[in-house]
Amino acid sequence: DVKVTQSSRYLVKRTGEKVFLECVQDMDHENMFWYRQDPGLGLRLIYFSYDVKMKEKGDIPEGYSVSREKKERFSLILESASTNQTSMYLCASRLTVNTEAFFGQGTRLTVV
Amino acid sequence: GESVGLHLPTLSVQEGDNSIINCAYSNSASDYFIWYKQESGKGPQFIIDIRSNMDKRQGQRVTVLLNKTVKHLSLQIAATQPGDSAVYFCAENRPRFGNEKLTFGTGTRLTIIP
């Protein structure tokens, strides 16, 4: 079974802190994604990566950056956390285009 | 269906009945579609997918219908069970300069009434 693991289930950070959310997949998938999920807004794409060191902005990239130095790991970085970044963050990976994406359990981030 | 805002579309169905969840997608170039189920406290889980060269695909108790003319996708769940209660999302694969992003709708909450 494909496993997508997010480093934390719950995280509380202070405004202005630099925050790292880590995601690791164990199936040699090419594509990886970061989404945030807010009530009534569904999953909104922040960034995605189609290969190592390659990244593309999603629909809401402002305030975020990403890093993919190794194929199995995709990190989401909040350069200076703000309260409006309080959300559920979901990582996903897929083998290649037009295949199903597998999700991690999510990280609930609270910025105070 | 799709909506923007704080209120999730909801659908309540009697246990044992069939349910239909609808989704409108936005990009006529989208070529692959997926339905996901999300239970409370969990990440979304794959249910069924369909490629744009098909208009219907069936799985176990689920059927997805694709109408490209009106850019509409539906998920039919037969003989619903209490475990089907969840939020359901449709996702579309959008080609973008050769790199393809996977975009989700806002979701529909399905409640099965015992």
GROMACS .gro file of C-alpha atoms in nm, chain A:
model
  112
    1ASP     CA    1   0.000   0.000   0.000
    2VAL     CA    2   0.109   0.352  -0.073
    3LYS     CA    3   0.193   0.548   0.236
    4VAL     CA    4   0.202   0.926   0.254
    5THR     CA    5   0.324   1.045   0.590
    6GLN     CA    6   0.298   1.395   0.726
    7SER     CA    7   0.535   1.473   1.008
    8SER     CA    8   0.281   1.616   1.253
    9ARG     CA    9  -0.093   1.577   1.310
   10TYR     CA   10  -0.123   1.895   1.517
   11LEU     CA   11   0.101   2.199   1.531
   12VAL     CA   12   0.073   2.530   1.715
   13LYS     CA   13   0.300   2.814   1.607
   14ARG     CA   14   0.332   3.183   1.685
   15THR     CA   15   0.274   3.464   1.437
   16GLY     CA   16   0.593   3.545   1.252
   17GLU     CA   17   0.756   3.206   1.301
   18LYS     CA   18   0.899   3.012   1.010
   19VAL     CA   19   0.711   2.683   0.985
   20PHE     CA   20   0.809   2.364   0.806
   21LEU     CA   21   0.555   2.097   0.717
   22GLU     CA   22   0.709   1.774   0.597
   23CYS     CA   23   0.563   1.505   0.375
   24VAL     CA   24   0.719   1.174   0.276
   25GLN     CA   25   0.591   0.911   0.033
   26ASP     CA   26   0.729   0.563  -0.006
   27MET     CA   27   0.623   0.465  -0.357
   28ASP     CA   28   0.862   0.651  -0.587
   29HIS     CA   29   0.588   0.886  -0.702
   30GLU     CA   30   0.676   1.165  -0.941
   31ASN     CA   31   0.411   1.417  -0.845
   32MET     CA   32   0.350   1.564  -0.502
   33PHE     CA   33   0.100   1.826  -0.388
   34TRP     CA   34   0.025   2.052  -0.094
   35TYR     CA   35  -0.332   2.161  -0.026
   36ARG     CA   36  -0.502   2.351   0.248
   37GLN     CA   37  -0.853   2.267   0.356
   38ASP     CA   38  -1.088   2.517   0.513
   39PRO     CA   39  -1.459   2.471   0.597
   40GLY     CA   40  -1.678   2.524   0.293
   41LEU     CA   41  -1.383   2.596   0.063
   42GLY     CA   42  -1.276   2.242  -0.014
   43LEU     CA   43  -0.914   2.163  -0.092
   44ARG     CA   44  -0.718   2.447  -0.244
   45LEU     CA   45  -0.389   2.378  -0.417
   46ILE     CA   46  -0.091   2.567  -0.278
   47TYR     CA   47   0.202   2.417  -0.470
   48PHE     CA   48   0.282   2.102  -0.658
   49SER     CA   49   0.595   1.931  -0.778
   50TYR     CA   50   0.625   1.708  -1.082
   51ASP     CA   51   0.985   1.602  -1.023
   52VAL     CA   52   1.280   1.652  -0.792
   53LYS     CA   53   1.371   2.021  -0.761
   54MET     CA   54   1.077   2.113  -0.984
   55LYS     CA   55   0.779   2.304  -0.851
   56GLU     CA   56   0.476   2.489  -0.977
   57LYS     CA   57   0.250   2.737  -0.806
   58GLY     CA   58  -0.101   2.625  -0.738
   59ASP     CA   59  -0.402   2.848  -0.686
   60ILE     CA   60  -0.303   3.007  -0.353
   61PRO     CA   61   0.080   3.017  -0.327
   62GLU     CA   62   0.110   3.352  -0.150
   63GLY     CA   63   0.287   3.325   0.183
   64TYR     CA   64   0.418   2.976   0.111
   65SER     CA   65   0.720   2.816  -0.050
   66VAL     CA   66   0.817   2.454  -0.109
   67SER     CA   67   1.123   2.238  -0.136
   68ARG     CA   68   1.176   1.904  -0.305
   69GLU     CA   69   1.540   1.799  -0.278
   70LYS     CA   70   1.463   1.426  -0.282
   71LYS     CA   71   1.193   1.242  -0.472
   72GLU     CA   72   1.023   1.105  -0.162
   73ARG     CA   73   1.004   1.429   0.037
   74PHE     CA   74   0.807   1.748  -0.028
   75SER     CA   75   0.823   2.027   0.228
   76LEU     CA   76   0.587   2.320   0.267
   77ILE     CA   77   0.736   2.632   0.423
   78LEU     CA   78   0.548   2.920   0.579
   79GLU     CA   79   0.808   3.195   0.570
   80SER     CA   80   0.637   3.407   0.836
   81ALA     CA   81   0.328   3.242   0.977
   82SER     CA   82   0.013   3.449   1.006
   83THR     CA   83  -0.319   3.376   1.174
   84ASN     CA   84  -0.493   3.345   0.837
   85GLN     CA   85  -0.274   3.044   0.767
   86THR     CA   86  -0.446   2.851   1.044
   87SER     CA   87  -0.584   2.554   0.853
   88MET     CA   88  -0.569   2.183   0.780
   89TYR     CA   89  -0.279   2.106   0.544
   90LEU     CA   90  -0.291   1.797   0.327
   91CYS     CA   91  -0.009   1.643   0.130
   92ALA     CA   92  -0.070   1.408  -0.162
   93SER     CA   93   0.137   1.213  -0.410
   94ARG     CA   94   0.070   1.026  -0.733
   95LEU     CA   95   0.278   0.808  -0.961
   96THR     CA   96   0.236   1.031  -1.265
   97VAL     CA   97  -0.031   1.232  -1.444
   98ASN     CA   98  -0.377   1.081  -1.483
   99THR     CA   99  -0.336   0.848  -1.189
  100GLU     CA  100  -0.501   0.868  -0.850
  101ALA     CA  101  -0.343   1.077  -0.579
  102PHE     CA  102  -0.289   0.937  -0.230
  103PHE     CA  103  -0.325   1.161   0.072
  104GLY     CA  104  -0.161   1.187   0.408
  105GLN     CA  105  -0.360   1.224   0.729
  106GLY     CA  106  -0.322   1.599   0.735
  107THR     CA  107  -0.158   1.851   0.969
  108ARG     CA  108  -0.384   2.085   1.160
  109LEU     CA  109  -0.184   2.403   1.201
  110THR     CA  110  -0.291   2.675   1.442
  111VAL     CA  111  -0.111   3.009   1.431
  112VAL     CA  112  -0.159   3.220   1.743
   0.00000   0.00000   0.00000
